[in-house]
């Protein structure tokens, strides 16, 4: 149901300047590429999970299946249409590189250095002290 709703929303909404789409749900990037192509909307993809490989690793699909091969073909088309690809790790970048040139894939780590970024008491927090002056 989400895919159908998303398709029509993207098709008829006020034209956005860009769309940022994630790979969960798995068909969202394909739907985005389809509609963005019709409406000439640039889009970017954040890859959290790579399908159909995730299905194969879970034992739900084989690499020889028609669905697996079709999904890979859709990925090549979809990822090629995206303005940029974003992954969360070097290993995911390597996995996505089978579909698109590695130079188009950016890594943005989604974790923080907890030794550097940590809660502070309000009195010793420089940002709070700066705001009060």
Coordinates of N, CA and C in Angstrom, one line a residue:
X1 N 0.8 -1.2 0.0 CA 0.0 0.0 0.0 C 0.9 1.3 0.0
X2 N 2.0 1.2 0.8 CA 2.8 2.4 0.8 C 3.3 2.7 -0.6
X3 N 3.8 1.7 -1.3 CA 4.3 1.9 -2.7 C 3.3 2.6 -3.6
X4 N 2.1 2.2 -3.5 CA 1.0 2.8 -4.4 C 0.8 4.3 -3.9
X5 N 0.7 4.5 -2.6 CA 0.4 5.8 -2.1 C 1.6 6.7 -2.5
X6 N 2.8 6.2 -2.3 CA 4.0 7.0 -2.6 C 4.1 7.4 -4.1
X7 N 3.8 6.4 -4.9 CA 3.8 6.6 -6.4 C 2.9 7.8 -6.7
X8 N 1.7 7.8 -6.3 CA 0.7 8.8 -6.6 C 1.1 10.2 -5.9
X9 N 1.6 10.1 -4.7 CA 2.0 11.3 -4.1 C 3.1 12.0 -4.9
X10 N 4.1 11.3 -5.2 CA 5.2 11.8 -5.9 C 4.8 12.3 -7.3
X11 N 3.9 11.6 -7.9 CA 3.4 12.0 -9.2 C 2.6 13.3 -9.2
X12 N 1.8 13.5 -8.2 CA 0.9 14.7 -8.2 C 1.3 15.8 -7.2
X13 N 2.3 15.6 -6.4 CA 2.6 16.7 -5.4 C 3.3 17.8 -6.1
X14 N 3.4 19.0 -5.4 CA 4.1 20.1 -5.9 C 5.5 19.6 -6.2
X15 N 6.1 20.0 -7.3 CA 7.4 19.4 -7.8 C 8.5 19.8 -6.8
X16 N 9.1 18.8 -6.1 CA 10.2 19.2 -5.2 C 11.5 19.5 -6.0
X17 N 12.4 20.2 -5.3 CA 13.7 20.5 -6.0 C 14.6 19.3 -6.0
X18 N 14.5 18.4 -5.0 CA 15.2 17.2 -5.0 C 14.4 16.2 -4.1
X19 N 14.7 14.9 -4.3 CA 14.1 13.9 -3.5 C 15.2 13.0 -2.9
X20 N 15.1 12.8 -1.6 CA 16.1 11.9 -0.9 C 15.3 10.6 -0.5
X21 N 15.7 9.5 -1.1 CA 14.9 8.3 -0.8 C 15.8 7.2 -0.2
X22 N 15.3 6.4 0.7 CA 16.1 5.3 1.3 C 15.6 4.0 0.7
X23 N 16.4 2.9 0.9 CA 16.1 1.6 0.4 C 15.2 0.8 1.2
X24 N 14.6 1.4 2.2 CA 13.5 0.7 3.0 C 12.3 1.6 3.0
X25 N 11.2 1.2 2.4 CA 10.9 -0.1 1.8 C 11.7 -0.3 0.5
X26 N 12.0 -1.5 0.1 CA 12.9 -1.8 -1.0 C 12.5 -1.3 -2.4
X27 N 11.3 -1.1 -2.6 CA 10.9 -0.6 -4.0 C 10.8 0.9 -4.1
X28 N 11.0 1.6 -3.0 CA 10.9 3.1 -3.0 C 11.9 3.7 -4.0
X29 N 13.2 3.3 -4.1 CA 14.1 3.9 -5.1 C 13.6 3.7 -6.5
X30 N 13.1 2.5 -6.8 CA 12.6 2.2 -8.2 C 11.4 3.1 -8.5
X31 N 10.4 3.3 -7.6 CA 9.3 4.1 -7.8 C 9.7 5.6 -8.0
X32 N 10.7 6.0 -7.1 CA 11.2 7.3 -7.2 C 11.9 7.6 -8.6
X33 N 12.7 6.7 -9.0 CA 13.3 6.8 -10.3 C 12.3 6.9 -11.5
X34 N 11.3 6.1 -11.4 CA 10.2 6.1 -12.4 C 9.5 7.5 -12.5
X35 N 9.0 7.9 -11.4 CA 8.3 9.2 -11.4 C 9.2 10.4 -11.6
X36 N 10.4 10.3 -11.0 CA 11.4 11.4 -11.1 C 11.8 11.6 -12.6
X37 N 11.9 10.5 -13.3 CA 12.2 10.6 -14.7 C 11.1 11.3 -15.5
X38 N 9.8 11.0 -15.2 CA 8.7 11.6 -15.9 C 8.6 13.1 -15.5
X39 N 8.9 13.4 -14.3 CA 8.7 14.8 -13.8 C 10.0 15.6 -13.8
X40 N 11.1 15.0 -14.2 CA 12.4 15.7 -14.2 C 12.8 16.2 -12.9
X41 N 12.8 15.3 -11.9 CA 13.1 15.6 -10.5 C 14.4 14.9 -10.1
X42 N 15.4 15.6 -9.8 CA 16.7 15.0 -9.3 C 16.4 14.2 -8.0
X43 N 17.1 13.1 -7.9 CA 16.9 12.3 -6.6 C 18.2 11.7 -6.2
X44 N 18.3 11.4 -4.9 CA 19.5 10.8 -4.3 C 19.0 9.6 -3.5
X45 N 19.8 8.6 -3.4 CA 19.5 7.3 -2.7 C 20.4 7.1 -1.5
X46 N 19.9 6.8 -0.4 CA 20.6 6.3 0.8 C 20.4 4.8 0.9
X47 N 21.5 4.0 0.8 CA 21.4 2.6 0.8 C 21.6 2.1 2.2
X48 N 20.5 1.6 2.8 CA 20.6 1.0 4.1 C 20.7 -0.5 4.0
X49 N 19.9 -1.1 3.1 CA 20.0 -2.5 2.8 C 20.0 -2.6 1.2
X50 N 20.7 -3.6 0.7 CA 20.8 -3.8 -0.7 C 20.0 -5.0 -1.1
X51 N 19.0 -4.8 -1.8 CA 18.1 -5.8 -2.4 C 18.5 -6.1 -3.8
X52 N 18.5 -7.3 -4.3 CA 18.0 -8.5 -3.8 C 19.0 -9.3 -2.9
X53 N 20.2 -8.8 -2.8 CA 21.2 -9.5 -2.0 C 20.8 -9.8 -0.6
X54 N 20.1 -8.9 0.1 CA 19.6 -9.1 1.4 C 18.7 -10.4 1.4
X55 N 17.8 -10.5 0.4 CA 16.9 -11.6 0.3 C 17.7 -12.9 0.1
X56 N 18.7 -12.9 -0.7 CA 19.6 -14.1 -0.9 C 20.3 -14.5 0.3
X57 N 20.8 -13.5 1.1 CA 21.6 -13.8 2.3 C 20.6 -14.4 3.4
X58 N 19.4 -14.0 3.3 CA 18.4 -14.5 4.3 C 17.8 -15.9 3.9
X59 N 18.2 -16.3 2.7 CA 17.8 -17.6 2.2 C 16.4 -17.6 1.6
X60 N 15.9 -16.4 1.2 CA 14.6 -16.2 0.6 C 14.6 -16.1 -0.9
X61 N 15.8 -16.1 -1.5 CA 15.9 -16.0 -2.9 C 17.3 -16.6 -3.3
X62 N 17.4 -17.1 -4.5 CA 18.6 -17.6 -5.0 C 19.1 -16.7 -6.1
X63 N 20.4 -16.7 -6.4 CA 21.0 -15.8 -7.4 C 20.6 -16.2 -8.8
X64 N 20.1 -17.4 -8.9 CA 19.6 -17.9 -10.3 C 18.2 -17.6 -10.5
X65 N 17.4 -17.1 -9.5 CA 16.0 -16.9 -9.7 C 15.7 -15.7 -10.6
X66 N 14.6 -15.7 -11.3 CA 14.2 -14.6 -12.2 C 14.0 -13.3 -11.4
X67 N 13.4 -13.4 -10.2 CA 13.2 -12.2 -9.4 C 14.5 -11.6 -9.1
X68 N 15.5 -12.4 -8.7 CA 16.8 -11.8 -8.3 C 17.5 -11.1 -9.5
X69 N 17.5 -11.7 -10.6 CA 18.1 -11.1 -11.8 C 17.3 -9.9 -12.3
X70 N 16.0 -9.9 -12.2 CA 15.2 -8.7 -12.6 C 15.5 -7.6 -11.6
X71 N 15.6 -7.9 -10.3 CA 15.8 -6.8 -9.3 C 17.2 -6.2 -9.5
X72 N 18.2 -7.0 -9.9 CA 19.5 -6.5 -10.2 C 19.4 -5.6 -11.4
X73 N 18.7 -6.0 -12.4 CA 18.5 -5.1 -13.6 C 17.9 -3.8 -13.2
X74 N 16.8 -3.8 -12.4 CA 16.2 -2.6 -11.9 C 17.1 -1.7 -11.1
X75 N 18.0 -2.4 -10.3 CA 19.0 -1.6 -9.5 C 19.9 -0.8 -10.4
X76 N 20.4 -1.5 -11.5 CA 21.3 -0.8 -12.4 C 20.6 0.4 -13.0
X77 N 19.4 0.2 -13.5 CA 18.7 1.3 -14.1 C 18.4 2.4 -13.0
X78 N 17.9 2.1 -11.9 CA 17.5 3.0 -10.8 C 18.8 3.8 -10.3
X79 N 19.8 3.1 -10.0 CA 21.0 3.7 -9.4 C 21.7 4.6 -10.5
X80 N 21.6 4.2 -11.7 CA 22.2 5.1 -12.8 C 21.5 6.4 -12.9
X81 N 20.2 6.4 -12.7 CA 19.3 7.6 -12.8 C 19.5 8.5 -11.6
X82 N 20.0 8.0 -10.4 CA 20.1 8.9 -9.2 C 21.3 9.9 -9.4
X83 N 21.1 11.1 -8.9 CA 22.1 12.1 -8.9 C 23.3 11.6 -8.1
X84 N 23.0 11.0 -6.9 CA 24.1 10.5 -6.1 C 23.6 9.3 -5.3
X85 N 24.6 8.5 -4.8 CA 24.3 7.3 -4.0 C 25.0 7.6 -2.6
X86 N 24.4 7.2 -1.6 CA 25.0 7.4 -0.2 C 24.9 6.1 0.5
X87 N 26.0 5.7 1.1 CA 26.0 4.4 1.9 C 26.6 4.8 3.3
X88 N 26.5 3.9 4.2 CA 26.9 4.1 5.6 C 28.2 3.5 5.9
X89 N 28.8 2.7 5.0 CA 30.1 2.1 5.2 C 30.8 1.8 4.0
X90 N 32.1 1.5 4.1 CA 33.0 1.1 3.0 C 32.5 -0.2 2.4
X91 N 32.1 -1.2 3.2 CA 31.6 -2.5 2.7 C 30.4 -2.3 1.9
X92 N 29.5 -1.4 2.3 CA 28.2 -1.2 1.5 C 28.6 -0.5 0.2
X93 N 29.5 0.4 0.3 CA 29.9 1.1 -1.0 C 30.4 0.1 -2.0
X94 N 31.2 -0.9 -1.5 CA 31.8 -1.9 -2.4 C 30.6 -2.8 -3.0
X95 N 29.6 -3.1 -2.2 CA 28.5 -3.9 -2.7 C 27.7 -3.1 -3.7
X96 N 27.5 -1.8 -3.5 CA 26.7 -1.0 -4.4 C 27.5 -0.7 -5.7
X97 N 28.8 -0.8 -5.6 CA 29.7 -0.5 -6.8 C 29.4 -1.5 -7.9
X98 N 28.8 -2.6 -7.7 CA 28.5 -3.5 -8.8 C 27.4 -2.9 -9.7
X99 N 26.7 -1.9 -9.2 CA 25.6 -1.3 -9.9 C 25.9 0.0 -10.5
X100 N 26.8 0.8 -9.9 CA 27.1 2.1 -10.4 C 28.6 2.4 -10.1
X101 N 29.1 3.4 -10.8 CA 30.5 3.7 -10.7 C 30.8 4.1 -9.2
X102 N 31.9 3.6 -8.6 CA 32.2 3.9 -7.2 C 32.4 5.4 -7.0
X103 N 32.8 6.2 -8.0 CA 33.0 7.7 -7.8 C 31.7 8.4 -7.5
X104 N 30.5 7.7 -7.9 CA 29.2 8.4 -7.6 C 28.7 8.0 -6.2
X105 N 29.4 7.2 -5.5 CA 28.9 6.7 -4.2 C 29.7 7.4 -3.1
X106 N 28.9 8.1 -2.2 CA 29.5 8.8 -1.0 C 29.2 8.0 0.2
X107 N 30.2 8.0 1.1 CA 30.0 7.3 2.4 C 29.7 8.4 3.5
X108 N 28.6 8.3 4.2 CA 28.3 9.2 5.3 C 28.1 8.3 6.5
X109 N 29.0 8.3 7.4 CA 28.9 7.4 8.6 C 27.8 8.0 9.5
X110 N 27.0 7.1 10.0 CA 25.9 7.6 10.8 C 26.1 7.3 12.3
X111 N 27.3 7.4 12.8 CA 27.5 7.2 14.2 C 28.5 8.3 14.6
X112 N 28.6 8.5 15.9 CA 29.4 9.6 16.5 C 30.5 9.1 17.3
X113 N 31.5 9.9 17.5 CA 32.6 9.6 18.4 C 32.1 10.0 19.8
X114 N 31.7 9.0 20.6 CA 31.1 9.2 21.9 C 32.1 9.7 22.9
X115 N 33.4 9.7 22.6 CA 34.4 10.3 23.5 C 34.4 11.8 23.3
X116 N 34.2 12.2 22.0 CA 34.2 13.6 21.7 C 32.8 14.3 21.9
X117 N 31.8 13.6 21.5 CA 30.4 14.2 21.6 C 29.8 13.5 22.8
X118 N 29.5 14.2 23.8 CA 28.9 13.6 25.0 C 28.2 14.7 25.8
X119 N 27.2 14.3 26.6 CA 26.4 15.3 27.3 C 27.3 16.1 28.3
X120 N 27.0 17.3 28.4 CA 27.7 18.2 29.4 C 26.7 18.9 30.3
X121 N 27.2 19.2 31.5 CA 26.3 20.0 32.4 C 26.1 21.4 31.7
X122 N 25.0 21.9 31.9 CA 24.6 23.2 31.3 C 25.7 24.3 31.6
X123 N 26.2 24.3 32.8 CA 27.2 25.3 33.2 C 28.5 25.2 32.4
X124 N 28.9 24.0 32.0 CA 30.1 23.8 31.4 C 30.0 23.6 29.8
X125 N 28.8 23.8 29.3 CA 28.5 23.7 27.9 C 28.8 25.0 27.2
X126 N 29.8 25.1 26.4 CA 30.1 26.4 25.7 C 29.0 26.9 24.8
X127 N 28.2 26.1 24.3 CA 27.1 26.5 23.4 C 26.1 27.2 24.3
X128 N 25.7 26.6 25.4 CA 24.8 27.3 26.3 C 25.3 28.6 26.9
X129 N 26.6 28.6 27.2 CA 27.2 29.8 27.7 C 27.3 30.9 26.7
X130 N 27.5 30.6 25.4 CA 27.5 31.5 24.3 C 26.1 32.1 24.1
X131 N 25.1 31.3 24.2 CA 23.7 31.7 24.0 C 23.2 32.7 25.0
X132 N 23.8 32.5 26.2 CA 23.3 33.4 27.4 C 24.0 34.7 27.4
X133 N 25.0 34.9 26.6 CA 25.7 36.2 26.6 C 25.2 37.2 25.6

